[in-house]
């Protein structure tokens, strides 16, 4: 049976992106996976033949600690970002159009400055002789010998700072479509403000929250610059190890092994979201769409 | 006089717009009460203040003797049917109805029994597990009613609940609403801009305009005895006459002199004196129209006119006739259809008459209200609307 005109059009339209994705994404990913099973040579390249040497190295007892830290830092950054951005998105969606545009602009403004510069700015902010440290010591909140920099907490703070806009924007997009009359209806039926928020607003913006979760959690897992700049030796993440294997040890198979592991780790939350989305794909349209 | 539900001198301003302007209003227990008015008249604001979604600038609201003016919506014994139903899209019909009892943390058993009872009341048992987007407009409407009633409110607020439905469905829901009101016996406060809905459902109607109550009364009172030109023109159709009292005929009747129209006799329930300014409203169906001159006593106003437009509407025919400077709307039910009888045609000279008791003197008149009256498009009736013969006898 010949494909219909419509199918033909669909094929034509999707071919470029399909080719792009397979050549520049799928193939390199597979190459990285394959490199895990190649031996390293002493000049930073790949030796001949195949080996399981790298997998043995990955069993190194240092890795579980780093992997665990990567996961909990990413999870914490995601959770904090979501908790901060849901009320923020709610507020932006309910603001007057003028204020709304201003707030959205402010959300995006940090992207106008180079990412590295912003991270270094945090280094200055948290510096032992920095303004923030002195202010906190003067206020008696922290002891003078506390270090704000070079620890996992600093990494967490800067990660939240970096990824917060990626959480605000999708949640805002969902909140903007939300019918706020539903909150009135919930309160009319006896729900308190908080109950209405929890039982009606949160389910209403569920898709935005799922997207935000992915947008924060996945880049967080691959963080490398942030722990490198504001973190210390005890706040290394898996991204740092990969960089170290490439640039310092010049051991590509080893770096590939870690990368492959990270890729597989990222696929897990993706699969979870995919299943959840699928289960709720019958999600009804908004009130306005129906009326 | 403590009514069951009472607004006392309530006002609400949005920016520079005075939405509700010193409204006082009492609603009786169990009553079907309507707030009727054009959009922007303040009826919805009044309802939202009762629901707790707006706080009045001044004035108090009492429900069953308790001041509820400042209570949040979830602490009031009132529930609302929203205009767009506001069903929760992520919950099934069953869970939507159960919502009120769930947040009140009622026992499981009770929630189950009550929801099932409500589903039976609205005859939606077989749709219980559908999501709101899978059911029709009329069904959503019924779910919204059940969801509100399950909380056993003292007052059920209905904000234009039929506006989103098509005509046939609206008529069916009207009957259902009436039945539900009879069954549950609670007070209904119904907001609408549709005079037909208000007239057919309500025990009493408050007609609102520009934030004020123009008139409060039974449907018959506001229709037959409108106090202002606004009420007369907003509810149904009418003809206005402006003139002065020329002569007091007796205790009951005066002769009214009108510029650009013959003098007419009218019932003087307002006890007007000679030379007082009079605004008279005569409903189109109070007129009779015929080509033959009838024999009438002195309490009828009999005037010759010329037919300008005719619209045949099946159950009745509308005529627009010219008398000097006035163009009058006349509505006439049909008698038996007689094939050999000549119906009234466009440009015919006719006699029109009405009984002096059928005109009603207005207390207030505003020229702007003339715009509320339906006027026919020009040239209607010229090309062949076939009007049935009017009844000649009175």
XYZ file of C-alpha atoms in Angstrom:
685
model
C 0.000 0.000 0.000
C 1.446 3.365 -1.023
C 1.829 5.914 1.749
C -0.838 8.591 1.625
C 0.061 12.138 0.665
C -0.156 13.162 4.255
C 2.257 10.481 5.432
C 4.650 11.455 2.668
C 4.585 15.061 3.842
C 5.174 13.993 7.401
C 8.194 11.938 6.346
C 9.622 14.833 4.319
C 9.185 17.272 7.160
C 10.635 15.046 9.870
C 13.573 13.695 7.883
C 16.011 16.594 8.543
C 15.572 16.520 12.305
C 15.645 12.736 12.276
C 18.940 12.684 10.343
C 20.348 15.427 12.585
C 19.442 13.513 15.735
C 20.766 10.175 14.522
C 24.029 11.451 13.058
C 24.908 13.995 15.730
C 23.330 12.478 18.814
C 22.578 8.778 18.618
C 25.742 7.766 16.783
C 28.118 9.705 19.104
C 26.317 8.315 22.131
C 26.773 4.813 20.810
C 30.436 5.563 20.079
C 30.875 6.701 23.683
C 29.243 3.485 24.879
C 31.540 1.469 22.608
C 34.696 3.304 23.710
C 34.110 1.999 27.208
C 35.223 -1.383 25.938
C 38.410 -0.188 24.211
C 41.831 -0.130 25.905
C 43.544 3.256 26.416
C 46.928 3.936 24.908
C 49.546 6.100 26.600
C 49.021 9.107 24.299
C 45.392 9.666 25.278
C 44.009 7.758 22.327
C 42.494 4.301 21.955
C 44.442 1.133 21.713
C 43.600 -1.844 19.457
C 41.218 -4.640 20.451
C 38.548 -4.855 23.112
C 38.797 -5.095 26.895
C 36.743 -5.021 30.094
C 39.545 -3.143 31.881
C 37.461 0.034 32.242
C 34.537 -1.755 33.893
C 36.936 -3.113 36.516
C 38.137 0.425 37.193
C 34.545 1.654 37.573
C 34.216 -0.737 40.496
C 36.660 1.562 42.320
C 35.234 2.250 45.803
C 35.582 6.019 45.257
C 32.828 6.055 42.678
C 29.802 5.070 44.765
C 30.409 8.107 47.021
C 30.683 10.431 44.033
C 27.638 8.926 42.338
C 25.614 9.159 45.520
C 26.673 12.806 45.969
C 25.771 13.554 42.349
C 22.314 12.092 42.835
C 21.507 13.731 46.126
C 22.843 17.149 45.061
C 20.809 16.954 41.860
C 17.702 15.744 43.666
C 18.036 18.459 46.304
C 18.615 21.133 43.672
C 15.547 19.910 41.768
C 13.363 19.809 44.851
C 14.415 23.267 46.025
C 13.947 24.680 42.517
C 10.435 23.230 42.293
C 9.460 24.447 45.743
C 10.686 27.939 44.884
C 9.312 28.102 41.366
C 5.756 26.863 41.943
C 4.709 29.860 44.085
C 6.762 32.092 41.802
C 4.985 30.782 38.671
C 1.625 31.104 40.429
C 2.377 34.704 41.269
C 3.583 35.555 37.750
C 0.526 33.911 36.174
C -1.821 35.933 38.384
C 0.031 39.235 37.962
C -1.237 42.011 35.719
C 0.087 41.711 32.146
C 2.625 44.523 32.628
C 4.053 43.119 35.827
C 3.954 39.621 34.345
C 6.165 40.606 31.418
C 8.568 42.395 33.724
C 8.858 39.347 35.989
C 9.388 37.005 33.047
C 12.076 39.299 31.730
C 13.781 39.316 35.124
C 13.670 35.521 35.119
C 15.518 35.416 31.809
C 17.914 38.331 32.380
C 20.666 36.165 34.019
C 21.087 34.361 30.673
C 22.398 37.590 29.171
C 25.573 37.156 31.192
C 28.006 34.384 30.452
C 27.425 31.329 32.609
C 31.083 31.101 33.745
C 31.134 34.727 34.788
C 28.023 34.243 36.880
C 29.583 31.231 38.597
C 32.746 33.219 39.342
C 30.553 35.990 40.688
C 29.198 33.486 43.196
C 32.769 32.675 44.155
C 33.288 36.318 45.027
C 29.987 36.512 46.864
C 30.791 33.480 49.021
C 34.481 34.302 49.396
C 35.896 34.094 52.982
C 36.673 37.840 52.790
C 33.491 38.541 50.844
C 30.625 40.805 51.711
C 28.123 38.027 52.382
C 30.403 36.162 54.749
C 31.191 39.337 56.730
C 27.547 40.313 56.890
C 26.550 36.889 58.196
C 29.359 36.848 60.733
C 28.488 40.377 61.855
C 24.880 39.355 62.264
C 26.024 36.433 64.393
C 24.391 33.887 62.121
C 27.594 31.967 61.351
C 30.884 31.499 63.182
C 33.909 33.405 61.747
C 35.651 30.158 60.806
C 32.731 28.813 58.737
C 33.513 28.390 55.070
C 30.784 29.338 52.626
C 32.778 28.117 49.672
C 34.285 24.800 48.595
C 31.635 22.524 50.081
C 28.597 20.622 48.755
C 26.226 23.262 50.160
C 27.839 25.958 48.028
C 27.475 23.693 45.000
C 23.806 23.191 45.858
C 23.124 26.916 46.225
C 24.743 27.743 42.905
C 22.985 24.856 41.165
C 19.599 26.104 42.377
C 20.566 29.596 41.248
C 21.554 28.317 37.808
C 18.636 26.010 37.136
C 15.790 27.939 38.781
C 14.702 29.715 35.552
C 14.438 26.322 33.852
C 11.917 25.343 36.526
C 10.016 28.642 36.588
C 9.395 28.854 32.855
C 7.633 25.512 32.212
C 5.639 25.788 35.443
C 4.632 29.312 34.515
C 3.558 28.092 31.061
C 1.261 25.562 32.731
C 0.003 28.001 35.382
C -0.794 30.577 32.747
C -3.236 28.140 31.130
C -4.747 27.196 34.478
C -8.312 28.383 35.097
C -8.110 30.220 38.406
C -11.890 30.061 38.786
C -11.260 26.478 39.822
C -9.583 27.740 42.997
C -12.641 29.830 43.769
C -14.815 26.794 43.141
C -12.687 24.730 45.519
C -12.879 27.363 48.244
C -16.592 27.711 47.642
C -16.900 24.000 48.344
C -15.151 24.417 51.688
C -11.476 24.019 50.844
C -9.012 26.333 52.554
C -6.604 28.327 50.382
C -3.887 25.749 50.990
C -6.158 22.777 50.278
C -7.386 24.392 47.072
C -3.770 24.989 46.039
C -2.787 21.412 46.821
C -5.835 19.567 45.496
C -6.688 21.708 42.466
C -3.767 23.940 41.433
C -0.959 21.404 41.725
C -2.801 18.704 39.724
C -3.703 21.403 37.218
C -0.072 22.304 36.520
C 1.223 18.734 36.855
C 2.645 18.696 33.337
C 4.607 21.863 33.927
C 6.034 20.388 37.125
C 7.107 17.217 35.316
C 8.823 19.239 32.602
C 10.531 21.421 35.212
C 11.689 18.304 37.008
C 13.410 17.065 33.849
C 14.784 20.488 32.961
C 16.506 20.765 36.334
C 17.338 17.218 37.313
C 19.036 16.106 34.092
C 21.404 19.085 33.677
C 22.120 18.876 37.409
C 23.310 15.293 37.085
C 25.803 16.436 34.464
C 27.022 19.477 36.403
C 30.732 19.974 36.068
C 31.648 23.668 36.089
C 29.715 24.493 39.266
C 31.372 21.895 41.549
C 34.670 22.668 39.841
C 34.521 26.380 40.686
C 32.622 26.653 43.979
C 33.039 23.068 45.223
C 35.945 21.539 47.111
C 37.575 18.123 47.057
C 34.656 16.701 49.020
C 32.016 18.017 46.617
C 33.108 16.430 43.368
C 30.375 15.240 41.075
C 30.468 12.649 38.335
C 30.921 15.407 35.745
C 34.194 16.401 37.402
C 35.463 12.856 37.291
C 34.674 12.608 33.581
C 36.525 15.873 32.910
C 39.447 14.708 35.005
C 39.678 11.429 33.082
C 39.672 13.294 29.769
C 41.910 16.272 30.486
C 44.202 15.073 33.265
C 44.438 11.290 32.975
C 43.866 11.340 29.209
C 41.977 8.093 29.565
C 39.125 8.230 27.072
C 37.697 4.733 27.763
C 37.451 5.552 31.429
C 35.716 8.866 30.730
C 33.413 7.066 28.295
C 32.482 4.530 30.926
C 31.490 7.227 33.359
C 29.591 9.117 30.649
C 27.708 5.991 29.660
C 26.770 5.469 33.263
C 25.539 9.057 33.506
C 23.509 8.681 30.312
C 21.840 5.571 31.668
C 21.204 7.350 34.960
C 19.497 10.181 33.104
C 17.295 7.743 31.213
C 15.773 6.510 34.473
C 14.007 9.768 35.457
C 13.064 10.289 31.793
C 11.402 6.902 31.711
C 9.586 7.647 34.968
C 8.208 10.905 33.591
C 7.303 9.246 30.331
C 5.265 6.602 32.138
C 3.551 9.193 34.323
C 2.771 11.422 31.342
C 1.426 8.456 29.442
C -0.877 7.509 32.263
C -2.233 11.060 32.396
C -2.270 11.682 28.645
C -6.054 11.631 28.819
C -5.705 14.803 30.815
C -8.736 16.940 30.018
C -8.319 20.283 28.319
C -8.737 23.466 30.317
C -12.120 24.998 31.013
C -11.754 27.697 28.394
C -10.931 25.181 25.704
C -14.131 23.294 26.426
C -16.380 26.344 26.691
C -37.668 42.749 59.638
C -34.900 40.222 59.704
C -34.973 38.307 56.453
C -33.231 34.958 56.018
C -30.604 36.517 53.768
C -30.067 40.212 53.960
C -27.883 42.755 52.210
C -27.800 46.024 54.162
C -26.621 49.103 52.288
C -23.906 47.196 50.409
C -21.547 49.026 48.022
C -18.564 47.887 46.004
C -16.300 49.944 43.766
C -13.743 48.641 41.281
C -11.340 51.433 40.422
C -13.661 54.168 39.241
C -16.562 51.848 38.515
C -19.256 51.706 41.168
C -20.384 48.123 40.603
C -22.848 47.934 43.487
C -24.348 51.147 44.795
C -25.967 51.068 48.258
C -28.022 47.953 47.721
C -30.331 46.675 50.437
C -32.140 43.469 49.787
C -33.894 40.707 51.711
C -34.387 37.140 50.521
C -36.774 34.752 52.255
C -35.966 31.201 53.313
C -36.654 28.669 50.576
C -37.287 31.319 47.988
C -36.223 31.195 44.356
C -34.910 34.724 44.034
C -33.463 36.225 40.847
C -31.138 39.131 40.246
C -31.944 40.294 36.741
C -30.139 42.933 34.749
C -27.896 43.659 31.788
C -24.194 42.790 31.934
C -22.314 45.200 34.167
C -25.349 46.016 36.318
C -23.674 44.644 39.453
C -25.673 41.455 39.835
C -22.644 39.171 39.638
C -20.680 41.368 42.041
C -23.537 41.089 44.520
C -23.464 37.320 44.140
C -19.684 37.179 44.536
C -19.909 39.196 47.735
C -22.363 36.651 49.060
C -20.045 33.821 47.979
C -17.139 35.507 49.771
C -15.053 36.235 46.670
C -15.425 39.993 47.066
C -15.562 41.996 50.259
C -18.011 44.934 50.161
C -16.556 48.424 50.652
C -19.470 49.340 52.877
C -22.531 47.571 54.207
C -23.113 44.182 55.814
C -24.445 40.826 54.674
C -26.426 38.651 57.073
C -27.315 35.013 56.592
C -29.817 33.572 59.027
C -29.076 36.412 61.442
C -25.281 35.935 61.334
C -22.996 38.607 59.865
C -21.025 36.804 57.143
C -19.603 39.915 55.437
C -15.951 39.144 56.232
C -15.993 35.346 56.305
C -13.811 33.576 53.709
C -15.677 31.512 51.078
C -14.908 28.193 52.748
C -16.549 29.288 56.011
C -19.904 30.216 54.496
C -22.985 28.078 54.250
C -23.417 29.019 50.607
C -22.348 27.228 47.450
C -22.067 28.524 43.932
C -22.816 27.166 40.479
C -20.314 29.021 38.328
C -21.113 30.268 34.880
C -18.591 27.954 33.239
C -19.345 25.229 35.851
C -15.696 25.208 37.044
C -15.624 21.424 37.318
C -12.200 20.113 38.321
C -10.767 18.724 35.063
C -8.450 16.227 36.737
C -11.226 14.594 38.775
C -13.994 12.260 37.647
C -17.655 13.216 37.933
C -17.812 11.136 41.105
C -14.790 12.838 42.666
C -16.020 16.275 41.628
C -19.252 15.709 43.510
C -17.381 14.219 46.471
C -14.962 17.171 46.670
C -16.860 19.156 49.311
C -17.234 16.184 51.620
C -13.625 15.104 51.089
C -12.201 18.460 52.141
C -14.594 18.408 55.098
C -13.003 15.015 55.960
C -16.340 13.228 56.285
C -16.335 9.478 56.897
C -15.856 7.300 53.825
C -19.251 5.639 54.215
C -21.084 8.970 54.334
C -19.212 10.318 51.295
C -20.130 7.222 49.322
C -23.808 7.358 50.270
C -24.163 11.079 49.676
C -22.412 11.024 46.296
C -24.547 8.113 45.140
C -27.678 9.942 46.296
C -26.635 13.053 44.371
C -25.813 11.020 41.263
C -29.329 9.608 41.438
C -30.820 13.075 41.877
C -29.121 14.338 38.715
C -29.526 10.974 36.932
C -25.842 10.633 36.132
C -25.117 7.228 37.704
C -23.730 5.724 34.506
C -21.390 8.688 33.915
C -19.896 8.701 37.400
C -16.414 7.697 36.309
C -16.095 9.967 33.301
C -13.930 13.063 33.351
C -15.628 16.452 32.844
C -14.360 16.736 29.264
C -16.157 13.524 28.362
C -19.663 14.723 29.226
C -21.996 17.218 27.561
C -22.739 20.784 28.596
C -26.062 19.896 30.197
C -24.459 17.050 32.118
C -21.672 19.312 33.379
C -24.345 21.671 34.555
C -26.022 18.906 36.531
C -22.709 17.788 38.035
C -22.032 21.380 39.118
C -25.429 21.458 40.810
C -24.833 18.155 42.577
C -21.353 19.227 43.664
C -22.803 22.374 45.235
C -25.847 20.719 46.798
C -23.903 17.931 48.503
C -22.601 20.462 51.035
C -26.207 21.192 52.031
C -25.835 24.958 51.648
C -28.333 27.390 53.157
C -28.304 29.279 49.893
C -27.392 28.035 46.438
C -25.931 30.758 44.233
C -26.366 30.344 40.497
C -24.304 32.649 38.281
C -25.890 32.603 34.803
C -25.839 28.814 34.958
C -27.612 28.335 31.641
C -25.731 30.930 29.594
C -23.413 28.390 27.968
C -26.186 26.045 26.872
C -28.129 26.070 23.625
C -31.807 27.009 23.588
C -33.408 23.543 23.771
C -31.075 22.399 26.520
C -31.663 25.627 28.379
C -35.387 25.024 28.380
C -34.898 21.506 29.707
C -32.492 22.681 32.398
C -34.974 25.365 33.428
C -37.506 22.676 34.228
C -34.861 20.579 35.981
C -33.701 23.526 38.079
C -37.275 24.166 39.114
C -37.732 20.504 40.057
C -34.487 20.435 42.017
C -35.500 23.577 43.874
C -38.800 21.942 44.816
C -37.015 18.756 45.923
C -34.253 20.223 48.062
C -36.227 23.187 49.329
C -33.254 25.471 49.910
C -32.973 29.122 48.953
C -31.829 29.757 45.388
C -30.237 33.053 44.406
C -30.184 33.148 40.653
C -28.265 35.686 38.573
C -29.243 36.149 34.949
C -29.561 38.681 32.171
C -32.303 36.606 30.561
C -35.696 37.931 31.591
C -37.389 34.752 30.349
C -35.345 32.585 32.764
C -35.975 34.962 35.630
C -39.711 35.241 34.982
C -40.304 31.517 34.626
C -38.284 30.355 37.648
C -38.499 33.036 40.285
C -40.711 33.657 43.242
C -39.392 37.200 43.249
C -37.090 39.216 41.003
C -34.821 42.160 41.724
C -34.245 44.085 38.515
C -30.819 45.757 38.637
C -29.312 48.563 36.613
C -26.053 50.460 37.130
C -25.405 48.991 40.549
C -28.849 49.723 41.945
C -32.050 47.778 42.348
C -34.627 49.326 40.053
C -37.515 47.237 41.252
C -38.177 44.228 43.434
C -41.288 42.143 43.086
C -42.950 39.018 41.767
C -42.525 38.346 38.040
C -46.100 39.604 37.427
C -45.487 42.780 39.429
C -42.333 43.774 37.598
C -43.900 42.949 34.260
C -47.337 44.504 34.728
C -46.393 47.385 37.021
C -42.885 48.521 36.087
C -41.745 51.446 38.187
C -39.219 52.807 35.717
C -38.753 52.960 31.984
C -35.733 50.698 32.463
C -37.768 47.896 34.017
C -40.543 48.300 31.446
C -38.123 48.133 28.534
C -35.718 45.509 29.905
C -38.437 43.031 30.777
C -40.408 42.437 27.618
C -41.323 45.047 25.056
C -43.259 48.218 25.539
C -44.346 51.564 24.128
C -43.605 54.795 25.985
C -45.742 57.939 25.926
C -44.697 61.262 27.368
C -47.364 63.859 28.173
C -49.189 65.946 30.754
C -52.398 65.550 32.682
C -54.974 67.615 30.728
C -58.075 66.774 32.751
C -59.104 64.751 35.789
C -62.013 62.643 34.539
C -62.910 61.009 37.877
C -61.187 59.396 40.864
C -59.716 56.677 38.694
C -59.026 58.165 35.297
C -57.296 61.144 33.742
C -57.030 62.460 30.214
C -53.405 62.614 29.142
C -52.302 65.085 26.495
C -49.386 63.899 24.366
C -47.391 65.915 21.826
C -47.640 64.280 18.421
C -50.320 61.804 19.495
C -54.062 61.966 20.242
C -55.008 62.453 23.900
C -55.534 59.210 25.783
C -57.422 58.103 28.872
C -55.333 56.422 31.525
C -55.769 54.843 34.911
C -54.511 57.265 37.542
C -53.055 55.014 40.229
C -50.366 57.595 40.992
C -52.984 60.261 41.840
C -51.592 62.784 39.378
C -52.812 66.397 39.297
C -53.611 68.548 36.298
C -50.492 69.526 34.358
C -48.304 66.860 36.039
C -45.771 65.170 33.755
C -46.796 61.590 32.945
C -44.791 58.742 31.439
C -46.991 55.930 30.289
C -45.936 52.406 29.319
C -48.272 50.239 27.240
C -47.183 46.679 26.447
C -47.579 45.582 22.808
C -49.968 42.749 23.672
C -52.362 45.150 25.417
C -53.307 46.600 22.042
C -55.952 45.327 19.688
C -55.701 45.942 15.983
C -58.335 45.675 13.274
C -59.343 47.126 9.943
C -62.950 47.431 11.210
C -63.825 50.184 13.651
C -65.048 48.522 16.884
C -67.801 49.767 19.235
C -66.158 50.578 22.576
C -66.967 52.414 25.802
C -65.139 55.528 27.008
C -62.456 53.686 28.955
C -60.870 52.498 25.721
C -58.462 54.554 23.661
C -59.361 54.057 19.998
C -56.927 55.515 17.489
C -56.497 55.190 13.739
C -53.073 54.149 12.512
C -51.157 53.003 9.474
C -49.273 49.708 9.350
C -45.552 50.072 8.637
C -44.137 46.656 9.390
C -45.461 43.180 10.032
C -43.550 40.195 11.410
C -45.414 36.911 11.473
C -44.107 34.809 14.378
C -46.417 31.813 14.297
C -47.877 32.075 17.777
C -48.451 35.778 17.290
C -47.802 38.593 14.859
C -45.935 41.813 15.555
C -47.086 45.021 13.907
C -45.361 48.357 13.856
C -47.899 51.095 13.209
C -47.555 54.828 12.701
C -49.710 57.334 14.585
C -48.597 60.915 13.916
C -45.076 61.122 15.375
C -45.261 57.799 17.232
C -44.320 54.383 15.984
C -45.974 51.733 18.118
C -45.223 48.059 18.593
C -48.312 45.893 18.736
C -48.377 42.182 19.310
C -51.454 40.197 18.504
C -52.360 36.573 19.011
C -54.192 34.922 16.184
C -57.741 33.716 16.188
C -58.933 30.950 13.959
C -57.195 30.974 10.622
C -59.850 31.790 8.029
C -58.757 31.519 4.437
C -61.381 33.908 3.114
C -60.600 36.600 5.652
C -58.303 39.376 4.447
C -55.317 39.661 6.779
C -53.924 43.068 7.672
C -51.297 44.084 5.145
C -48.434 46.482 4.959
C -49.623 50.134 4.481
C -53.192 49.278 5.588
C -55.133 51.877 7.554
C -56.234 50.220 10.782
C -57.853 50.934 14.142
C -55.865 50.247 17.277
C -57.225 50.382 20.800
C -56.348 49.563 24.379
C -58.128 49.715 27.710
C -57.167 52.616 29.970
C -56.317 50.127 32.768
C -53.733 48.416 30.560
C -51.350 51.367 30.442
C -49.053 51.847 33.419
C -47.634 55.142 34.697
C -43.879 55.051 35.325
C -42.252 56.723 38.307
C -38.978 57.300 36.493
C -38.190 57.727 32.846
C -34.930 57.901 30.947
C -34.713 58.364 27.218
C -31.746 55.981 27.059
C -34.047 53.102 27.944
C -35.838 53.493 24.599
C -32.768 51.776 23.118
C -33.626 48.585 25.004
C -36.829 48.235 23.010
C -36.633 46.015 19.982
C -37.282 47.841 16.742
C -37.741 46.014 13.479
C -35.246 46.303 10.689
C -36.547 48.554 7.954
C -38.531 47.034 5.087
C -39.633 43.991 7.066
C -43.040 42.703 6.094
C -42.973 44.307 2.694
C -42.102 41.189 0.826
C -44.710 38.807 1.808
C -44.750 37.768 5.443
C -48.298 36.436 5.557
C -49.939 37.519 8.760
C -52.886 35.534 9.961
C -56.108 37.425 10.572
C -56.385 39.157 13.914
C -59.344 38.642 16.124
C -61.845 41.396 15.591
C -63.862 40.997 18.753
C -62.656 42.237 22.137
